[in-house]
CSV table of C-alpha atoms in Angstrom, one decimal:
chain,number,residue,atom,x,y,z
A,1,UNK,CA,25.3,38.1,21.8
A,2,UNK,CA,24.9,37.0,25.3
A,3,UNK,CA,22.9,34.0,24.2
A,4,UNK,CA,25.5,33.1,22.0
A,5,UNK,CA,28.6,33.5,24.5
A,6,UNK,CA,26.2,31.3,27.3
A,7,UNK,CA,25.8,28.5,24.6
A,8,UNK,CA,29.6,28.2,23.9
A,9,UNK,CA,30.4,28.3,27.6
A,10,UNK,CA,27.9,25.3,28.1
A,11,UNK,CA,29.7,23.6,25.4
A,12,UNK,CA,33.1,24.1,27.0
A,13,UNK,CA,32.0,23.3,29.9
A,14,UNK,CA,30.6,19.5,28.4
A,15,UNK,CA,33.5,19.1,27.2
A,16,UNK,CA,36.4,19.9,28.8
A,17,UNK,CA,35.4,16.9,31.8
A,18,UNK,CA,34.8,14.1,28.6
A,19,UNK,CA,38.9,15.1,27.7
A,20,UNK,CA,40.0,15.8,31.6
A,21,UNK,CA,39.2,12.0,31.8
A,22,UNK,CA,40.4,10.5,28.9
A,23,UNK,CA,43.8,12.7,29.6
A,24,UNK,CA,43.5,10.7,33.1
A,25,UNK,CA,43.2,7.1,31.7
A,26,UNK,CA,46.7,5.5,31.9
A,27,UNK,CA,47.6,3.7,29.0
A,28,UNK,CA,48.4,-0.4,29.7
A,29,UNK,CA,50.6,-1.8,27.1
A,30,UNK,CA,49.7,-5.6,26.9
A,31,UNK,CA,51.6,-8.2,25.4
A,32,UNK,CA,50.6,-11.5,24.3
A,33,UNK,CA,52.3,-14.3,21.8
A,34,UNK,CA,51.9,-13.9,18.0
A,35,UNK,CA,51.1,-17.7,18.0
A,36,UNK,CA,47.6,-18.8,18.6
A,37,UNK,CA,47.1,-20.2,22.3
A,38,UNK,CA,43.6,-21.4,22.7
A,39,UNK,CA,41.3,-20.8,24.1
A,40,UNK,CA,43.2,-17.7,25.7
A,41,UNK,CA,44.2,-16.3,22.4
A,42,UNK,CA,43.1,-16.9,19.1
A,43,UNK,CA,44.5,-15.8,15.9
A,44,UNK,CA,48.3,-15.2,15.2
A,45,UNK,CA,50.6,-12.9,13.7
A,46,UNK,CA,50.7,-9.1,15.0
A,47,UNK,CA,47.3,-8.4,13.9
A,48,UNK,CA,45.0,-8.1,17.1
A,49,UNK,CA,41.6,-9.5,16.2
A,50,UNK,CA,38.4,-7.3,16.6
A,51,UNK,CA,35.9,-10.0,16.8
A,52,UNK,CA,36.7,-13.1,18.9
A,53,UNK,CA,40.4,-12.3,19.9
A,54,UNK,CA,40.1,-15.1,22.3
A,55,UNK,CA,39.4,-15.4,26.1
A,56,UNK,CA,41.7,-14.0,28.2
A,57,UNK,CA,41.8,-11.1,25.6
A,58,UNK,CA,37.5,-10.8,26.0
A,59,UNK,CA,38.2,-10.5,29.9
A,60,UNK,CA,41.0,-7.6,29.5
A,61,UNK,CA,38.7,-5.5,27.3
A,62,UNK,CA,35.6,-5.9,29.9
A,63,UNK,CA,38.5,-5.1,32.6
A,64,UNK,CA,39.4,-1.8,30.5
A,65,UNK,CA,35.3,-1.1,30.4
A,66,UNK,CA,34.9,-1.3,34.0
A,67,UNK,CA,38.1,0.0,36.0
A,68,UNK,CA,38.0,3.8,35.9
A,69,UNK,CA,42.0,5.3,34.7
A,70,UNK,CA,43.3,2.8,33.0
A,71,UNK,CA,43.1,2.3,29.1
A,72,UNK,CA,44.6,-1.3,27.7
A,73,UNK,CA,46.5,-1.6,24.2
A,74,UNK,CA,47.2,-4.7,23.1
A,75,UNK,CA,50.4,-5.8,21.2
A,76,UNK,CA,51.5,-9.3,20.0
A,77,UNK,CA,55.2,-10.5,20.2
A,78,UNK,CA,57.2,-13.9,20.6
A,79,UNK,CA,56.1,-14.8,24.0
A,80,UNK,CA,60.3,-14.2,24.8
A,81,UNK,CA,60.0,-10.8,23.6
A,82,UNK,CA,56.9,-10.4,25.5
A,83,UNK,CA,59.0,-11.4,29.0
A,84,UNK,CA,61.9,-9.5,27.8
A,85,UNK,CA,59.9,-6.3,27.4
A,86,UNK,CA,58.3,-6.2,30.2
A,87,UNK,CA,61.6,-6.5,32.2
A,88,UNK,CA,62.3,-3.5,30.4
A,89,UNK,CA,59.0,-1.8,30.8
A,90,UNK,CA,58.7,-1.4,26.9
A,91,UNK,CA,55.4,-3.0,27.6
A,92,UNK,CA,53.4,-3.3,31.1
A,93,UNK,CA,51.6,-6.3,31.6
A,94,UNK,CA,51.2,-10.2,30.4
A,95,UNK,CA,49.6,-13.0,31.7
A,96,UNK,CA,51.8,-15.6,32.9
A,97,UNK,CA,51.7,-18.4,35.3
A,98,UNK,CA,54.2,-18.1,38.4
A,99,UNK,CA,57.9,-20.2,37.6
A,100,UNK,CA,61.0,-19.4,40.3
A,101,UNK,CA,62.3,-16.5,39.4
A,102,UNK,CA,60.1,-14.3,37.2
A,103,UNK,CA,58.7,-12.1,39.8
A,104,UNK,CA,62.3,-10.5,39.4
A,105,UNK,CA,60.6,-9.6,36.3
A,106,UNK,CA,57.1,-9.1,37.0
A,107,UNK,CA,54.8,-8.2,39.6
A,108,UNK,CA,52.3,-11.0,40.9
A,109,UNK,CA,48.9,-10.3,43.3
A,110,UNK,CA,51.4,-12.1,46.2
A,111,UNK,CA,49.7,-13.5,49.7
A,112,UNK,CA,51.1,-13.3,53.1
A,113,UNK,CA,53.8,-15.8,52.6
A,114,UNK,CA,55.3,-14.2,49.1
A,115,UNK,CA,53.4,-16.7,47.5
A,116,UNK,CA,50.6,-15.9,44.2
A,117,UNK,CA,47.3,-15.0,45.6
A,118,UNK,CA,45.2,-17.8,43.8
A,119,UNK,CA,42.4,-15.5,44.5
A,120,UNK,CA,43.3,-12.9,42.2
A,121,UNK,CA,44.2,-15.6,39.1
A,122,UNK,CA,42.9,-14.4,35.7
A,123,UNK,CA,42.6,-18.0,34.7
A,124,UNK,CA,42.5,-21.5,36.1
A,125,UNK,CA,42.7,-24.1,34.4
A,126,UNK,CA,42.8,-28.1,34.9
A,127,UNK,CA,44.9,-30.2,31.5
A,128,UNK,CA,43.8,-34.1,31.0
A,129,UNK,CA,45.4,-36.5,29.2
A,130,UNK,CA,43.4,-37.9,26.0
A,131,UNK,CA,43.0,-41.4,25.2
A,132,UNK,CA,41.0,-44.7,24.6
A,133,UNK,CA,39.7,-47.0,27.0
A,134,UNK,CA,42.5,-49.0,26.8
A,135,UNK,CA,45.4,-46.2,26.9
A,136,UNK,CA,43.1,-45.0,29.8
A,137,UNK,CA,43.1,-48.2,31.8
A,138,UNK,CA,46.8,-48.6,31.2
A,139,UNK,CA,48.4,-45.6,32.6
A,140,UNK,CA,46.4,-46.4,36.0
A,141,UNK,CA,49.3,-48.8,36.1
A,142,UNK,CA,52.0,-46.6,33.8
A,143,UNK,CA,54.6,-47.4,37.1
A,144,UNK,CA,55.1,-50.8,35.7
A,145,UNK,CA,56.2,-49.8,32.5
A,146,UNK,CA,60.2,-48.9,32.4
A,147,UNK,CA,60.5,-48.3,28.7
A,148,UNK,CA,58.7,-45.5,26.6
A,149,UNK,CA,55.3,-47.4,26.0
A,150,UNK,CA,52.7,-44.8,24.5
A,151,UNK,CA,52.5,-41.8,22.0
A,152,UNK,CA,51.0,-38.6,22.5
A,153,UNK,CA,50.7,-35.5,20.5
A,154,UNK,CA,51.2,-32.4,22.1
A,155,UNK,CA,51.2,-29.1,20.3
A,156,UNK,CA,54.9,-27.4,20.1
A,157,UNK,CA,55.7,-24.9,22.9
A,158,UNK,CA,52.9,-26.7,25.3
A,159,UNK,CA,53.9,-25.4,28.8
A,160,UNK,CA,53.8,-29.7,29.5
A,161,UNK,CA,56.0,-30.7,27.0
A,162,UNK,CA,59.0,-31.3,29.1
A,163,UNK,CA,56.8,-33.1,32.0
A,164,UNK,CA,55.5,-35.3,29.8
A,165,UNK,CA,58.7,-36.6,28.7
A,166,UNK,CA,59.7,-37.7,32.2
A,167,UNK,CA,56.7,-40.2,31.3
A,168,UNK,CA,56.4,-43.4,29.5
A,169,UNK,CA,55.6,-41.7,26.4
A,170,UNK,CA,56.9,-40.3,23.1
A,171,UNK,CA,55.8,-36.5,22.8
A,172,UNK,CA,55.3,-35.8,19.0
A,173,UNK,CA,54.9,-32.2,18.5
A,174,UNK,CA,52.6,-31.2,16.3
A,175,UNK,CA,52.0,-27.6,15.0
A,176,UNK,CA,48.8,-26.7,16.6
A,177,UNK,CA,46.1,-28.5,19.0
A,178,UNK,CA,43.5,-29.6,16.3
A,179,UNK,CA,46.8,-31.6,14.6
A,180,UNK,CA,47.1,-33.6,17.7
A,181,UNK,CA,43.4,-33.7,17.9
A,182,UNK,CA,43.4,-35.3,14.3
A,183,UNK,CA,46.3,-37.8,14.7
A,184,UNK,CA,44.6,-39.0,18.3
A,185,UNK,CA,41.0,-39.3,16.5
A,186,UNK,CA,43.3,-41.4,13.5
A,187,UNK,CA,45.0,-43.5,15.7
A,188,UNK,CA,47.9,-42.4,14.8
A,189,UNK,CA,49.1,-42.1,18.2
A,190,UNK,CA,47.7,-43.2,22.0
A,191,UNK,CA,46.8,-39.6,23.4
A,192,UNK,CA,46.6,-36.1,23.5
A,193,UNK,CA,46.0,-33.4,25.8
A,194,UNK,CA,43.3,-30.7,26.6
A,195,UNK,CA,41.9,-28.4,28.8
A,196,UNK,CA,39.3,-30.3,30.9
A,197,UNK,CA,38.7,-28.2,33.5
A,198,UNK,CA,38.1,-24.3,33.8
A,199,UNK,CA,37.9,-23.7,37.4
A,200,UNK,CA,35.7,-26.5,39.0
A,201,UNK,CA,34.1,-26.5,36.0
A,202,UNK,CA,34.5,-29.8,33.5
A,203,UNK,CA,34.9,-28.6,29.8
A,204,UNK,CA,36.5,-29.7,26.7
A,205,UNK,CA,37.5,-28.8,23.0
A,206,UNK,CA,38.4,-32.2,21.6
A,207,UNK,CA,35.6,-31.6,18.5
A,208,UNK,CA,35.2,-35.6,17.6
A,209,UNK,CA,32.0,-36.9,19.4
A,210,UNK,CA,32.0,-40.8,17.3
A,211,UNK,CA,34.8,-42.0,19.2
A,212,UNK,CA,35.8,-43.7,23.0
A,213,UNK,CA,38.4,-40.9,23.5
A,214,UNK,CA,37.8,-38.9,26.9
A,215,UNK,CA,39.2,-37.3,29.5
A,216,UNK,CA,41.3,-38.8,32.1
A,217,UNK,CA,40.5,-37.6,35.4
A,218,UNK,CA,41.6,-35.7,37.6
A,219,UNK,CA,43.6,-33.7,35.7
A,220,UNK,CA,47.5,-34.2,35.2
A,221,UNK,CA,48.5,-30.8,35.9
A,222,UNK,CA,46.4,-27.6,37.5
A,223,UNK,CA,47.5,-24.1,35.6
A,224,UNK,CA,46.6,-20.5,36.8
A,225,UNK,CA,47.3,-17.3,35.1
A,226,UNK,CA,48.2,-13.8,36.8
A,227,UNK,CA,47.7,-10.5,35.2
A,228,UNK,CA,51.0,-9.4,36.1
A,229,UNK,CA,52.8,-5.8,35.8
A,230,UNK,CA,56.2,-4.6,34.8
A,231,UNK,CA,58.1,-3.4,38.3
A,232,UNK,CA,58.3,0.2,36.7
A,233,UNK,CA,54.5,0.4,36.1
A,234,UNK,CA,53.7,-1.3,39.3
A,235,UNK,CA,55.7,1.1,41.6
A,236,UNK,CA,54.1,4.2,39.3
A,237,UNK,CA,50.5,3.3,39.7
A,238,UNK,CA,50.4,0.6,42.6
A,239,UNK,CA,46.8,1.7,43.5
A,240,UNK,CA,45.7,1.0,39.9
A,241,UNK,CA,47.1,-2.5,40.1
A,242,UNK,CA,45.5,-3.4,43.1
A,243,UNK,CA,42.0,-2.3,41.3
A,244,UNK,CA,43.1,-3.9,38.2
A,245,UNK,CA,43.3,-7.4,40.2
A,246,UNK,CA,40.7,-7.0,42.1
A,247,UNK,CA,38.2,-6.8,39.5
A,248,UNK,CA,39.8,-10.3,38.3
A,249,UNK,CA,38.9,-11.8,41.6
A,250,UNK,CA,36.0,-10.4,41.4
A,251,UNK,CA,34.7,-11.4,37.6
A,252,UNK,CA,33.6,-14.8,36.5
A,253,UNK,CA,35.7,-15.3,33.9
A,254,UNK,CA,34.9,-19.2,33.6
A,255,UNK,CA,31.9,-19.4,31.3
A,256,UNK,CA,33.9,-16.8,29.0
A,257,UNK,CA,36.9,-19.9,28.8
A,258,UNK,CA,33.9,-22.5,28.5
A,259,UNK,CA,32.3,-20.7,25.6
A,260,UNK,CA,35.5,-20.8,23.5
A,261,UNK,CA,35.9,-24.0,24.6
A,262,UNK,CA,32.9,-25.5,23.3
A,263,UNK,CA,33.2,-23.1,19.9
A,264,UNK,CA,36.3,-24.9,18.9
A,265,UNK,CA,34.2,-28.1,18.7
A,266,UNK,CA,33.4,-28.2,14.7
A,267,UNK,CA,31.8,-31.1,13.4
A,268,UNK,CA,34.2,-33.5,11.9
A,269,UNK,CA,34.4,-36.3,9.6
């Protein structure tokens, strides 16, 4: 009998600390857009993909394996609703890049001067412009030009959109990056646009090698992305947070971005 109360107690006692620290995990509550953004995040719709989910989704899940009291859920929304629901603290975190006015919204790792802490960016990334040697040479000297001289397909709701039309070119909006990929590589129009640099790194997804289409360096436009928190979950856990980004800063996240990167180059006819 004695033997038998001993064994249960040992039990008990194994596994009352396993549910003590899941009961400790804080849940996260991550939103991300139901359209596919690569390489951050592939697939679409509300299902969350369990192999391959993209980047920035591959980081999140080896952040939730390595910081102790925190356990992320992912949920996929409009990227508006995303934004809107985190204001409301119906979900905790996104990744977004810094615009005037949305820290009244969200938290950002901030610096000295109430400024983004580059340091603690979840993602960096450098966008080229696509082209042909002779689109190439020509917008070295694009000031000359004070009509809309060149073409270039852009996938609809690019973050660059509107820069690009303060340009010399048409933006024709295609509805995803291997559609501008195809009209470039047919000649239907003069460019595109692609990551080309993650970090320092040079990379690239444009997937036809048989042509003269390349980068054009250095890149148009440099893009980071914070892991940033709802103000409600912020001021609830701040200590969390701060481990949450610092395990950003710490991780090499590039050759995670590269790899998807160079996946998305299938062969082509």
């Amino acid at each position: 009998m004695q033997v038998n109360t001993l064994f249960y107690i040992f039990i008990f006692l194994c596994i009352v600390p396993i549910n003590v620290a899941n009961a400790a995990a804080k849940k996260l509550l991550f939103c991300y857009e139901d359209k596919e953004i690569a390489p951050m995040f592939l697939g679409a719709g509300q299902e969350i993909p369990t192999q391959r989910p993209g980047a920035s989704a591959d980081v999140l899940r080896l952040l939730d394996d390595a910081v102790d009291g925190v356990d992320i859920e992912f949920v996929r929304k409009p990227w508006r609703r995303c934004l809107k629901d985190l204001e409301s603290n119906k979900v905790n975190a996104v990744i977004a890049s810094f615009r005037e006015g949305r820290e009244q919204i969200a938290v950002y790792p901030m610096d000295e001067d109430a400024k983004p802490n580059a340091q603690f960016a979840i993602s960096r990334f450098g966008s080229c412009l696509l082209g042909r040697d002779k689109f190439r040479s020509q917008w070295q000297s694009r000031d000359k030009f004070n009509t809309k001289t060149f073409t270039i397909a852009v996938p609809s709701g690019y973050g660059l959109s509107a820069v690009l039309k303060k340009e010399p070119l048409f933006v024709h909006e295609t509805v995803s990056k291997e559609n501008a990929f195809e009209l470039l590589n047919k000649g239907v129009v003069d460019s595109s646009i692609d990551i080309c640099q993650v970090d320092k790194i040079k990379a690239s997804s444009y997937p036809y090698s048989d042509t003269d289409v390349k980068a054009l360096f250095p890149p148009y436009e440099f893009t980071l992305g914070y892991l940033v928190f709802s103000h409600q979950f912020y001021e609830n856990h701040p200590t969390l947070s701060h481990k949450m980004w610092q395990w950003v800063s710490e991780f090499d996240s590039a050759p995670i971005y590269i790899d998807y990167l160079n996946s998305a180059k299938q062969p082509q006819n």
